[in-house]
């Protein structure tokens, strides 16, 4: 039985029911959108590996952008780095600092002087909270 129709449903129970239903609808809408995108892609024909193409049809314009995702294998790059001239390497690759949160918390708690220096280069802002709801069996 749908818990949201029960007269004794709590506000939290009702909100969880609503969120679960909307997440399901969102998932179904996402699947439908992906299917429609695939239909458009099938109809526009061959596309370049990278670039933007425009396709017009009776009041509609489909703009399709294709790209190639490239990632660097850091271990392999370390092996071959000496073979790449510095001037070219600096043009091709960026150094991207990334925090190790667990270590940052350790330094914050145990090395406050170092943390206070590092904190000048860190922007911290709250992330969007994640909410997950699921049905659970109630004890009899």
mmCIF file of N, CA and C in Angstrom:
data_model
loop_
_atom_site.group_PDB
_atom_site.id
_atom_site.type_symbol
_atom_site.label_atom_id
_atom_site.label_comp_id
_atom_site.label_asym_id
_atom_site.label_seq_id
_atom_site.Cartn_x
_atom_site.Cartn_y
_atom_site.Cartn_z
ATOM 1 N N UNK A 1 0.852 -1.182 0.000
ATOM 2 C CA UNK A 1 0.000 0.000 0.000
ATOM 3 C C UNK A 1 0.888 1.233 0.000
ATOM 4 N N UNK A 2 0.493 2.257 -0.688
ATOM 5 C CA UNK A 2 1.246 3.497 -0.792
ATOM 6 C C UNK A 2 1.179 4.230 0.537
ATOM 7 N N UNK A 3 2.345 4.455 1.166
ATOM 8 C CA UNK A 3 2.389 5.076 2.488
ATOM 9 C C UNK A 3 1.860 6.500 2.478
ATOM 10 N N UNK A 4 1.959 7.193 1.347
ATOM 11 C CA UNK A 4 1.532 8.591 1.314
ATOM 12 C C UNK A 4 0.015 8.741 1.409
ATOM 13 N N UNK A 5 -0.738 7.675 1.187
ATOM 14 C CA UNK A 5 -2.194 7.770 1.289
ATOM 15 C C UNK A 5 -2.688 7.399 2.680
ATOM 16 N N UNK A 6 -1.807 6.916 3.521
ATOM 17 C CA UNK A 6 -2.219 6.572 4.874
ATOM 18 C C UNK A 6 -2.450 7.841 5.684
ATOM 19 N N UNK A 7 -3.544 7.919 6.439
ATOM 20 C CA UNK A 7 -3.826 9.140 7.197
ATOM 21 C C UNK A 7 -2.814 9.393 8.315
ATOM 22 N N UNK A 8 -2.072 8.377 8.747
ATOM 23 C CA UNK A 8 -1.128 8.542 9.859
ATOM 24 C C UNK A 8 0.321 8.680 9.374
ATOM 25 N N UNK A 9 0.519 8.922 8.084
ATOM 26 C CA UNK A 9 1.870 9.095 7.561
ATOM 27 C C UNK A 9 2.468 10.380 8.131
ATOM 28 N N UNK A 10 3.714 10.281 8.568
ATOM 29 C CA UNK A 10 4.397 11.450 9.123
ATOM 30 C C UNK A 10 4.847 12.362 7.989
ATOM 31 N N UNK A 11 5.122 13.627 8.294
ATOM 32 C CA UNK A 11 5.626 14.526 7.246
ATOM 33 C C UNK A 11 6.923 14.004 6.611
ATOM 34 N N UNK A 12 7.816 13.413 7.400
ATOM 35 C CA UNK A 12 9.055 12.868 6.837
ATOM 36 C C UNK A 12 8.745 11.684 5.931
ATOM 37 N N UNK A 13 7.830 10.832 6.350
ATOM 38 C CA UNK A 13 7.432 9.689 5.526
ATOM 39 C C UNK A 13 6.857 10.178 4.198
ATOM 40 N N UNK A 14 6.022 11.198 4.238
ATOM 41 C CA UNK A 14 5.433 11.758 3.021
ATOM 42 C C UNK A 14 6.518 12.366 2.124
ATOM 43 N N UNK A 15 7.470 13.077 2.740
ATOM 44 C CA UNK A 15 8.543 13.700 1.959
ATOM 45 C C UNK A 15 9.428 12.637 1.313
ATOM 46 N N UNK A 16 9.703 11.541 2.039
ATOM 47 C CA UNK A 16 10.506 10.448 1.476
ATOM 48 C C UNK A 16 9.775 9.798 0.309
ATOM 49 N N UNK A 17 8.487 9.589 0.466
ATOM 50 C CA UNK A 17 7.672 9.001 -0.599
ATOM 51 C C UNK A 17 7.706 9.891 -1.841
ATOM 52 N N UNK A 18 7.549 11.189 -1.632
ATOM 53 C CA UNK A 18 7.567 12.142 -2.736
ATOM 54 C C UNK A 18 8.932 12.139 -3.417
ATOM 55 N N UNK A 19 10.016 12.169 -2.629
ATOM 56 C CA UNK A 19 11.369 12.183 -3.193
ATOM 57 C C UNK A 19 11.635 10.916 -3.991
ATOM 58 N N UNK A 20 11.234 9.759 -3.461
ATOM 59 C CA UNK A 20 11.443 8.494 -4.171
ATOM 60 C C UNK A 20 10.695 8.494 -5.506
ATOM 61 N N UNK A 21 9.471 8.977 -5.511
ATOM 62 C CA UNK A 21 8.679 9.013 -6.745
ATOM 63 C C UNK A 21 9.295 9.972 -7.762
ATOM 64 N N UNK A 22 9.762 11.124 -7.300
ATOM 65 C CA UNK A 22 10.359 12.099 -8.211
ATOM 66 C C UNK A 22 11.697 11.616 -8.757
ATOM 67 N N UNK A 23 12.491 10.918 -7.927
ATOM 68 C CA UNK A 23 13.755 10.368 -8.426
ATOM 69 C C UNK A 23 13.495 9.317 -9.501
ATOM 70 N N UNK A 24 12.464 8.510 -9.320
ATOM 71 C CA UNK A 24 12.097 7.517 -10.330
ATOM 72 C C UNK A 24 11.658 8.214 -11.621
ATOM 73 N N UNK A 25 10.845 9.245 -11.496
ATOM 74 C CA UNK A 25 10.395 9.993 -12.675
ATOM 75 C C UNK A 25 11.577 10.656 -13.371
ATOM 76 N N UNK A 26 12.522 11.186 -12.596
ATOM 77 C CA UNK A 26 13.716 11.806 -13.163
ATOM 78 C C UNK A 26 14.549 10.776 -13.921
ATOM 79 N N UNK A 27 14.706 9.591 -13.345
ATOM 80 C CA UNK A 27 15.458 8.515 -13.996
ATOM 81 C C UNK A 27 14.791 8.124 -15.318
ATOM 82 N N UNK A 28 13.474 7.966 -15.287
ATOM 83 C CA UNK A 28 12.745 7.596 -16.503
ATOM 84 C C UNK A 28 12.842 8.700 -17.550
ATOM 85 N N UNK A 29 12.762 9.967 -17.123
ATOM 86 C CA UNK A 29 12.891 11.087 -18.058
ATOM 87 C C UNK A 29 14.295 11.121 -18.656
ATOM 88 N N UNK A 30 15.304 10.823 -17.848
ATOM 89 C CA UNK A 30 16.682 10.798 -18.338
ATOM 90 C C UNK A 30 16.858 9.701 -19.387
ATOM 91 N N UNK A 31 16.290 8.525 -19.149
ATOM 92 C CA UNK A 31 16.366 7.442 -20.134
ATOM 93 C C UNK A 31 15.672 7.833 -21.431
ATOM 94 N N UNK A 32 14.512 8.496 -21.323
ATOM 95 C CA UNK A 32 13.777 8.936 -22.512
ATOM 96 C C UNK A 32 14.575 9.991 -23.276
ATOM 97 N N UNK A 33 15.225 10.913 -22.555
ATOM 98 C CA UNK A 33 16.041 11.940 -23.206
ATOM 99 C C UNK A 33 17.211 11.310 -23.936
ATOM 100 N N UNK A 34 17.875 10.351 -23.300
ATOM 101 C CA UNK A 34 19.006 9.676 -23.951
ATOM 102 C C UNK A 34 18.560 8.943 -25.214
ATOM 103 N N UNK A 35 17.402 8.324 -25.170
ATOM 104 C CA UNK A 35 16.872 7.635 -26.351
ATOM 105 C C UNK A 35 16.584 8.638 -27.462
ATOM 106 N N UNK A 36 16.025 9.800 -27.121
ATOM 107 C CA UNK A 36 15.746 10.829 -28.125
ATOM 108 C C UNK A 36 17.045 11.379 -28.704
ATOM 109 N N UNK A 37 18.064 11.577 -27.869
ATOM 110 C CA UNK A 37 19.370 12.025 -28.371
ATOM 111 C C UNK A 37 19.937 11.002 -29.356
ATOM 112 N N UNK A 38 19.844 9.732 -29.020
ATOM 113 C CA UNK A 38 20.346 8.683 -29.918
ATOM 114 C C UNK A 38 19.577 8.657 -31.238
ATOM 115 N N UNK A 39 18.284 8.951 -31.173
ATOM 116 C CA UNK A 39 17.489 9.011 -32.390
ATOM 117 C C UNK A 39 17.963 10.160 -33.285
ATOM 118 N N UNK A 40 18.208 11.320 -32.700
ATOM 119 C CA UNK A 40 18.732 12.462 -33.460
ATOM 120 C C UNK A 40 20.087 12.106 -34.057
ATOM 121 N N UNK A 41 20.967 11.504 -33.251
ATOM 122 C CA UNK A 41 22.305 11.139 -33.739
ATOM 123 C C UNK A 41 22.220 10.163 -34.916
ATOM 124 N N UNK A 42 21.291 9.217 -34.847
ATOM 125 C CA UNK A 42 21.137 8.251 -35.937
ATOM 126 C C UNK A 42 20.659 8.933 -37.214
ATOM 127 N N UNK A 43 19.886 9.995 -37.071
ATOM 128 C CA UNK A 43 19.318 10.670 -38.236
ATOM 129 C C UNK A 43 20.253 11.696 -38.874
ATOM 130 N N UNK A 44 21.223 12.218 -38.122
ATOM 131 C CA UNK A 44 22.108 13.232 -38.708
ATOM 132 C C UNK A 44 23.253 12.611 -39.488
ATOM 133 N N UNK A 45 23.462 11.325 -39.353
ATOM 134 C CA UNK A 45 24.477 10.649 -40.164
ATOM 135 C C UNK A 45 25.871 10.744 -39.595
ATOM 136 N N UNK A 46 26.843 10.592 -40.497
ATOM 137 C CA UNK A 46 28.245 10.570 -40.089
ATOM 138 C C UNK A 46 28.650 11.900 -39.453
ATOM 139 N N UNK A 47 29.429 11.798 -38.408
ATOM 140 C CA UNK A 47 29.903 12.972 -37.694
ATOM 141 C C UNK A 47 31.419 12.938 -37.621
ATOM 142 N N UNK A 48 32.048 14.107 -37.546
ATOM 143 C CA UNK A 48 33.496 14.118 -37.377
ATOM 144 C C UNK A 48 33.853 13.622 -35.974
ATOM 145 N N UNK A 49 35.075 13.155 -35.800
ATOM 146 C CA UNK A 49 35.503 12.692 -34.479
ATOM 147 C C UNK A 49 35.484 13.830 -33.465
ATOM 148 N N UNK A 50 35.810 15.027 -33.935
ATOM 149 C CA UNK A 50 35.785 16.202 -33.070
ATOM 150 C C UNK A 50 35.238 17.379 -33.866
ATOM 151 N N UNK A 51 34.431 18.194 -33.211
ATOM 152 C CA UNK A 51 33.916 19.387 -33.853
ATOM 153 C C UNK A 51 32.432 19.555 -33.623
ATOM 154 N N UNK A 52 31.891 20.643 -34.182
ATOM 155 C CA UNK A 52 30.476 20.953 -34.036
ATOM 156 C C UNK A 52 29.833 20.988 -35.419
ATOM 157 N N UNK A 53 28.709 20.319 -35.546
ATOM 158 C CA UNK A 53 27.968 20.339 -36.805
ATOM 159 C C UNK A 53 26.539 20.782 -36.518
ATOM 160 N N UNK A 54 25.919 21.429 -37.512
ATOM 161 C CA UNK A 54 24.543 21.909 -37.387
ATOM 162 C C UNK A 54 23.689 21.207 -38.429
ATOM 163 N N UNK A 55 22.499 20.821 -38.026
ATOM 164 C CA UNK A 55 21.591 20.098 -38.911
ATOM 165 C C UNK A 55 20.216 20.738 -38.768
ATOM 166 N N UNK A 56 19.696 21.296 -39.871
ATOM 167 C CA UNK A 56 18.416 22.001 -39.849
ATOM 168 C C UNK A 56 17.303 21.117 -40.409
ATOM 169 N N UNK A 57 16.120 21.218 -39.788
ATOM 170 C CA UNK A 57 14.960 20.446 -40.246
ATOM 171 C C UNK A 57 13.687 21.151 -39.819
ATOM 172 N N UNK A 58 13.008 21.772 -40.765
ATOM 173 C CA UNK A 58 11.676 22.354 -40.564
ATOM 174 C C UNK A 58 11.515 23.074 -39.230
ATOM 175 N N UNK A 59 12.263 24.143 -39.050
ATOM 176 C CA UNK A 59 12.122 24.937 -37.836
ATOM 177 C C UNK A 59 12.959 24.468 -36.659
ATOM 178 N N UNK A 60 13.712 23.435 -36.845
ATOM 179 C CA UNK A 60 14.578 22.926 -35.776
ATOM 180 C C UNK A 60 16.025 22.962 -36.242
ATOM 181 N N UNK A 61 16.927 23.181 -35.330
ATOM 182 C CA UNK A 61 18.353 23.073 -35.607
ATOM 183 C C UNK A 61 18.955 22.170 -34.538
ATOM 184 N N UNK A 62 19.526 21.085 -34.984
ATOM 185 C CA UNK A 62 20.226 20.178 -34.072
ATOM 186 C C UNK A 62 21.720 20.509 -34.171
ATOM 187 N N UNK A 63 22.300 20.873 -33.072
ATOM 188 C CA UNK A 63 23.733 21.143 -33.021
ATOM 189 C C UNK A 63 24.373 19.985 -32.282
ATOM 190 N N UNK A 64 25.290 19.317 -32.957
ATOM 191 C CA UNK A 64 25.940 18.147 -32.371
ATOM 192 C C UNK A 64 27.421 18.457 -32.214
ATOM 193 N N UNK A 65 27.900 18.331 -30.996
ATOM 194 C CA UNK A 65 29.309 18.549 -30.717
ATOM 195 C C UNK A 65 29.927 17.218 -30.340
ATOM 196 N N UNK A 66 30.975 16.843 -31.062
ATOM 197 C CA UNK A 66 31.673 15.595 -30.777
ATOM 198 C C UNK A 66 33.072 15.927 -30.272
ATOM 199 N N UNK A 67 33.590 15.071 -29.428
ATOM 200 C CA UNK A 67 34.927 15.292 -28.890
ATOM 201 C C UNK A 67 35.552 13.954 -28.514
ATOM 202 N N UNK A 68 36.820 14.009 -28.258
ATOM 203 C CA UNK A 68 37.557 12.827 -27.813
ATOM 204 C C UNK A 68 38.058 13.116 -26.408
ATOM 205 N N UNK A 69 37.728 12.260 -25.473
ATOM 206 C CA UNK A 69 38.205 12.422 -24.098
ATOM 207 C C UNK A 69 39.612 11.854 -24.005
ATOM 208 N N UNK A 70 40.499 12.642 -23.498
ATOM 209 C CA UNK A 70 41.891 12.216 -23.366
ATOM 210 C C UNK A 70 42.302 12.329 -21.909
ATOM 211 N N UNK A 71 42.963 11.310 -21.422
ATOM 212 C CA UNK A 71 43.499 11.340 -20.063
ATOM 213 C C UNK A 71 44.970 10.946 -20.122
ATOM 214 N N UNK A 72 45.710 11.405 -19.156
ATOM 215 C CA UNK A 72 47.139 11.124 -19.103
ATOM 216 C C UNK A 72 47.395 10.011 -18.104
ATOM 217 N N UNK A 73 48.141 9.015 -18.523
ATOM 218 C CA UNK A 73 48.604 7.960 -17.628
ATOM 219 C C UNK A 73 49.847 8.515 -16.932
ATOM 220 N N UNK A 74 49.691 8.945 -15.693
ATOM 221 C CA UNK A 74 50.775 9.620 -14.971
ATOM 222 C C UNK A 74 52.016 8.752 -14.849
ATOM 223 N N UNK A 75 51.847 7.448 -14.624
ATOM 224 C CA UNK A 75 53.001 6.561 -14.497
ATOM 225 C C UNK A 75 53.769 6.475 -15.815
ATOM 226 N N UNK A 76 53.031 6.324 -16.907
ATOM 227 C CA UNK A 76 53.672 6.247 -18.217
ATOM 228 C C UNK A 76 54.344 7.576 -18.556
ATOM 229 N N UNK A 77 53.690 8.671 -18.241
ATOM 230 C CA UNK A 77 54.268 9.987 -18.498
ATOM 231 C C UNK A 77 55.579 10.162 -17.747
ATOM 232 N N UNK A 78 55.624 9.684 -16.527
ATOM 233 C CA UNK A 78 56.861 9.764 -15.751
ATOM 234 C C UNK A 78 57.980 8.996 -16.451
ATOM 235 N N UNK A 79 57.641 7.838 -17.024
ATOM 236 C CA UNK A 79 58.637 7.028 -17.740
ATOM 237 C C UNK A 79 59.205 7.739 -18.963
ATOM 238 N N UNK A 80 58.360 8.453 -19.692
ATOM 239 C CA UNK A 80 58.783 9.031 -20.969
ATOM 240 C C UNK A 80 59.102 10.522 -20.896
ATOM 241 N N UNK A 81 58.921 11.140 -19.747
ATOM 242 C CA UNK A 81 59.065 12.594 -19.616
ATOM 243 C C UNK A 81 60.413 13.104 -20.115
ATOM 244 N N UNK A 82 61.468 12.365 -19.878
ATOM 245 C CA UNK A 82 62.802 12.816 -20.291
ATOM 246 C C UNK A 82 62.930 12.915 -21.812
ATOM 247 N N UNK A 83 62.085 12.230 -22.546
ATOM 248 C CA UNK A 83 62.143 12.243 -24.008
ATOM 249 C C UNK A 83 61.389 13.419 -24.624
ATOM 250 N N UNK A 84 60.656 14.164 -23.812
ATOM 251 C CA UNK A 84 59.861 15.288 -24.302
ATOM 252 C C UNK A 84 60.575 16.580 -23.912
ATOM 253 N N UNK A 85 60.930 17.410 -24.885
ATOM 254 C CA UNK A 85 61.588 18.675 -24.555
ATOM 255 C C UNK A 85 60.737 19.514 -23.601
ATOM 256 N N UNK A 86 61.383 20.157 -22.614
ATOM 257 C CA UNK A 86 60.658 20.941 -21.610
ATOM 258 C C UNK A 86 59.732 21.976 -22.226
ATOM 259 N N UNK A 87 60.189 22.688 -23.241
ATOM 260 C CA UNK A 87 59.376 23.744 -23.853
ATOM 261 C C UNK A 87 58.072 23.181 -24.415
ATOM 262 N N UNK A 88 58.134 22.010 -25.011
ATOM 263 C CA UNK A 88 56.916 21.383 -25.562
ATOM 264 C C UNK A 88 56.074 20.795 -24.438
ATOM 265 N N UNK A 89 56.712 20.122 -23.490
ATOM 266 C CA UNK A 89 55.986 19.532 -22.368
ATOM 267 C C UNK A 89 55.189 20.559 -21.589
ATOM 268 N N UNK A 90 55.769 21.750 -21.384
ATOM 269 C CA UNK A 90 55.064 22.800 -20.646
ATOM 270 C C UNK A 90 53.865 23.327 -21.421
ATOM 271 N N UNK A 91 53.915 23.253 -22.754
ATOM 272 C CA UNK A 91 52.774 23.685 -23.558
ATOM 273 C C UNK A 91 51.678 22.622 -23.578
ATOM 274 N N UNK A 92 52.067 21.355 -23.474
ATOM 275 C CA UNK A 92 51.102 20.249 -23.583
ATOM 276 C C UNK A 92 50.414 19.876 -22.277
ATOM 277 N N UNK A 93 51.118 20.030 -21.186
ATOM 278 C CA UNK A 93 50.614 19.495 -19.915
ATOM 279 C C UNK A 93 50.542 20.582 -18.851
ATOM 280 N N UNK A 94 49.505 20.494 -18.018
ATOM 281 C CA UNK A 94 49.347 21.400 -16.878
ATOM 282 C C UNK A 94 49.525 20.595 -15.602
ATOM 283 N N UNK A 95 50.065 21.247 -14.626
ATOM 284 C CA UNK A 95 50.144 20.647 -13.306
ATOM 285 C C UNK A 95 48.860 21.007 -12.592
ATOM 286 N N UNK A 96 48.115 20.012 -12.137
ATOM 287 C CA UNK A 96 46.822 20.241 -11.498
ATOM 288 C C UNK A 96 46.880 19.740 -10.057
ATOM 289 N N UNK A 97 47.068 20.658 -9.102
ATOM 290 C CA UNK A 97 47.109 20.222 -7.702
ATOM 291 C C UNK A 97 45.750 19.702 -7.248
ATOM 292 N N UNK A 98 45.789 18.658 -6.471
ATOM 293 C CA UNK A 98 44.561 18.046 -5.969
ATOM 294 C C UNK A 98 44.774 17.679 -4.512
ATOM 295 N N UNK A 99 43.836 18.067 -3.668
ATOM 296 C CA UNK A 99 43.955 17.793 -2.242
ATOM 297 C C UNK A 99 43.653 16.340 -1.903
ATOM 298 N N UNK A 100 44.391 15.830 -0.961
ATOM 299 C CA UNK A 100 44.088 14.545 -0.350
ATOM 300 C C UNK A 100 43.416 14.912 0.980
ATOM 301 N N UNK A 101 42.104 14.863 1.011
ATOM 302 C CA UNK A 101 41.332 15.388 2.136
ATOM 303 C C UNK A 101 41.726 14.753 3.466
ATOM 304 N N UNK A 102 41.950 13.462 3.454
ATOM 305 C CA UNK A 102 42.332 12.778 4.696
ATOM 306 C C UNK A 102 43.627 13.349 5.255
ATOM 307 N N UNK A 103 44.601 13.592 4.395
ATOM 308 C CA UNK A 103 45.880 14.156 4.833
ATOM 309 C C UNK A 103 45.713 15.617 5.250
ATOM 310 N N UNK A 104 44.860 16.348 4.554
ATOM 311 C CA UNK A 104 44.602 17.734 4.918
ATOM 312 C C UNK A 104 44.038 17.814 6.335
ATOM 313 N N UNK A 105 43.095 16.933 6.641
ATOM 314 C CA UNK A 105 42.520 16.918 7.998
ATOM 315 C C UNK A 105 43.578 16.579 9.041
ATOM 316 N N UNK A 106 44.473 15.662 8.697
ATOM 317 C CA UNK A 106 45.556 15.316 9.618
ATOM 318 C C UNK A 106 46.427 16.532 9.887
ATOM 319 N N UNK A 107 46.832 17.228 8.823
ATOM 320 C CA UNK A 107 47.681 18.417 8.994
ATOM 321 C C UNK A 107 46.924 19.488 9.766
ATOM 322 N N UNK A 108 45.647 19.659 9.472
ATOM 323 C CA UNK A 108 44.843 20.651 10.184
ATOM 324 C C UNK A 108 44.832 20.367 11.682
ATOM 325 N N UNK A 109 44.717 19.103 12.048
ATOM 326 C CA UNK A 109 44.635 18.730 13.456
ATOM 327 C C UNK A 109 45.990 18.619 14.151
ATOM 328 N N UNK A 110 47.037 18.311 13.392
ATOM 329 C CA UNK A 110 48.327 18.013 14.023
ATOM 330 C C UNK A 110 49.455 18.982 13.678
ATOM 331 N N UNK A 111 49.293 19.746 12.632
ATOM 332 C CA UNK A 111 50.338 20.695 12.214
ATOM 333 C C UNK A 111 49.681 22.041 11.904
ATOM 334 N N UNK A 112 49.124 22.718 12.909
ATOM 335 C CA UNK A 112 48.362 23.947 12.649
ATOM 336 C C UNK A 112 49.162 25.048 11.950
ATOM 337 N N UNK A 113 50.477 25.104 12.194
ATOM 338 C CA UNK A 113 51.286 26.143 11.542
ATOM 339 C C UNK A 113 51.334 25.902 10.036
ATOM 340 N N UNK A 114 51.549 24.658 9.639
ATOM 341 C CA UNK A 114 51.596 24.318 8.215
ATOM 342 C C UNK A 114 50.214 24.496 7.592
ATOM 343 N N UNK A 115 49.181 24.080 8.326
ATOM 344 C CA UNK A 115 47.830 24.218 7.807
ATOM 345 C C UNK A 115 47.486 25.683 7.563
ATOM 346 N N UNK A 116 47.882 26.559 8.484
ATOM 347 C CA UNK A 116 47.536 27.977 8.316
ATOM 348 C C UNK A 116 48.185 28.566 7.060
ATOM 349 N N UNK A 117 49.352 28.073 6.694
ATOM 350 C CA UNK A 117 50.000 28.526 5.458
ATOM 351 C C UNK A 117 49.239 27.967 4.257
ATOM 352 N N UNK A 118 48.975 26.664 4.266
ATOM 353 C CA UNK A 118 48.291 26.002 3.158
ATOM 354 C C UNK A 118 46.870 26.527 2.966
ATOM 355 N N UNK A 119 46.189 26.839 4.059
ATOM 356 C CA UNK A 119 44.795 27.282 3.999
ATOM 357 C C UNK A 119 44.630 28.542 3.159
ATOM 358 N N UNK A 120 45.695 29.319 3.012
ATOM 359 C CA UNK A 120 45.631 30.532 2.202
ATOM 360 C C UNK A 120 45.371 30.203 0.721
ATOM 361 N N UNK A 121 45.724 28.990 0.317
ATOM 362 C CA UNK A 121 45.582 28.595 -1.083
ATOM 363 C C UNK A 121 44.391 27.676 -1.311
ATOM 364 N N UNK A 122 43.566 27.474 -0.296
ATOM 365 C CA UNK A 122 42.435 26.551 -0.407
ATOM 366 C C UNK A 122 41.135 27.322 -0.269
ATOM 367 N N UNK A 123 40.252 27.119 -1.228
ATOM 368 C CA UNK A 123 38.907 27.673 -1.139
ATOM 369 C C UNK A 123 38.006 26.527 -0.696
ATOM 370 N N UNK A 124 37.293 26.729 0.377
ATOM 371 C CA UNK A 124 36.421 25.680 0.904
ATOM 372 C C UNK A 124 35.000 26.216 1.003
ATOM 373 N N UNK A 125 34.049 25.468 0.456
ATOM 374 C CA UNK A 125 32.653 25.851 0.560
ATOM 375 C C UNK A 125 31.826 24.581 0.675
ATOM 376 N N UNK A 126 30.705 24.652 1.371
ATOM 377 C CA UNK A 126 29.889 23.450 1.566
ATOM 378 C C UNK A 126 29.366 22.906 0.239
ATOM 379 N N UNK A 127 29.395 21.604 0.106
ATOM 380 C CA UNK A 127 28.836 20.940 -1.069
ATOM 381 C C UNK A 127 27.344 20.727 -0.843
ATOM 382 N N UNK A 128 26.621 20.466 -1.924
ATOM 383 C CA UNK A 128 25.195 20.176 -1.820
ATOM 384 C C UNK A 128 25.023 18.862 -1.063
ATOM 385 N N UNK A 129 24.178 18.842 -0.051
ATOM 386 C CA UNK A 129 23.949 17.588 0.665
ATOM 387 C C UNK A 129 23.340 16.534 -0.248
ATOM 388 N N UNK A 130 23.692 15.299 -0.002
ATOM 389 C CA UNK A 130 23.140 14.185 -0.764
ATOM 390 C C UNK A 130 22.027 13.556 0.065
ATOM 391 N N UNK A 131 20.913 13.271 -0.573
ATOM 392 C CA UNK A 131 19.781 12.651 0.123
ATOM 393 C C UNK A 131 19.419 11.375 -0.608
ATOM 394 N N UNK A 132 19.375 10.275 0.120
ATOM 395 C CA UNK A 132 18.979 8.988 -0.439
ATOM 396 C C UNK A 132 17.846 8.448 0.415
ATOM 397 N N UNK A 133 16.811 7.975 -0.215
ATOM 398 C CA UNK A 133 15.725 7.345 0.541
ATOM 399 C C UNK A 133 15.511 5.948 -0.015
ATOM 400 N N UNK A 134 15.159 5.036 0.858
ATOM 401 C CA UNK A 134 14.865 3.672 0.442
ATOM 402 C C UNK A 134 13.858 3.078 1.406
ATOM 403 N N UNK A 135 13.087 2.180 0.903
ATOM 404 C CA UNK A 135 12.100 1.513 1.763
ATOM 405 C C UNK A 135 12.809 0.503 2.648
ATOM 406 N N UNK A 136 12.355 0.417 3.880
ATOM 407 C CA UNK A 136 12.901 -0.571 4.817
ATOM 408 C C UNK A 136 11.742 -1.371 5.381
ATOM 409 N N UNK A 137 12.029 -2.623 5.659
ATOM 410 C CA UNK A 137 11.012 -3.489 6.266
ATOM 411 C C UNK A 137 10.857 -3.104 7.728
ATOM 412 N N UNK A 138 9.612 -2.920 8.137
ATOM 413 C CA UNK A 138 9.362 -2.575 9.533
ATOM 414 C C UNK A 138 9.227 -3.834 10.354
ATOM 415 N N UNK A 139 9.744 -3.779 11.584
ATOM 416 C CA UNK A 139 9.662 -4.944 12.477
ATOM 417 C C UNK A 139 8.205 -5.192 12.862
ATOM 418 N N UNK A 140 7.852 -6.458 12.908
ATOM 419 C CA UNK A 140 6.464 -6.814 13.208
ATOM 420 C C UNK A 140 6.147 -6.683 14.677
#
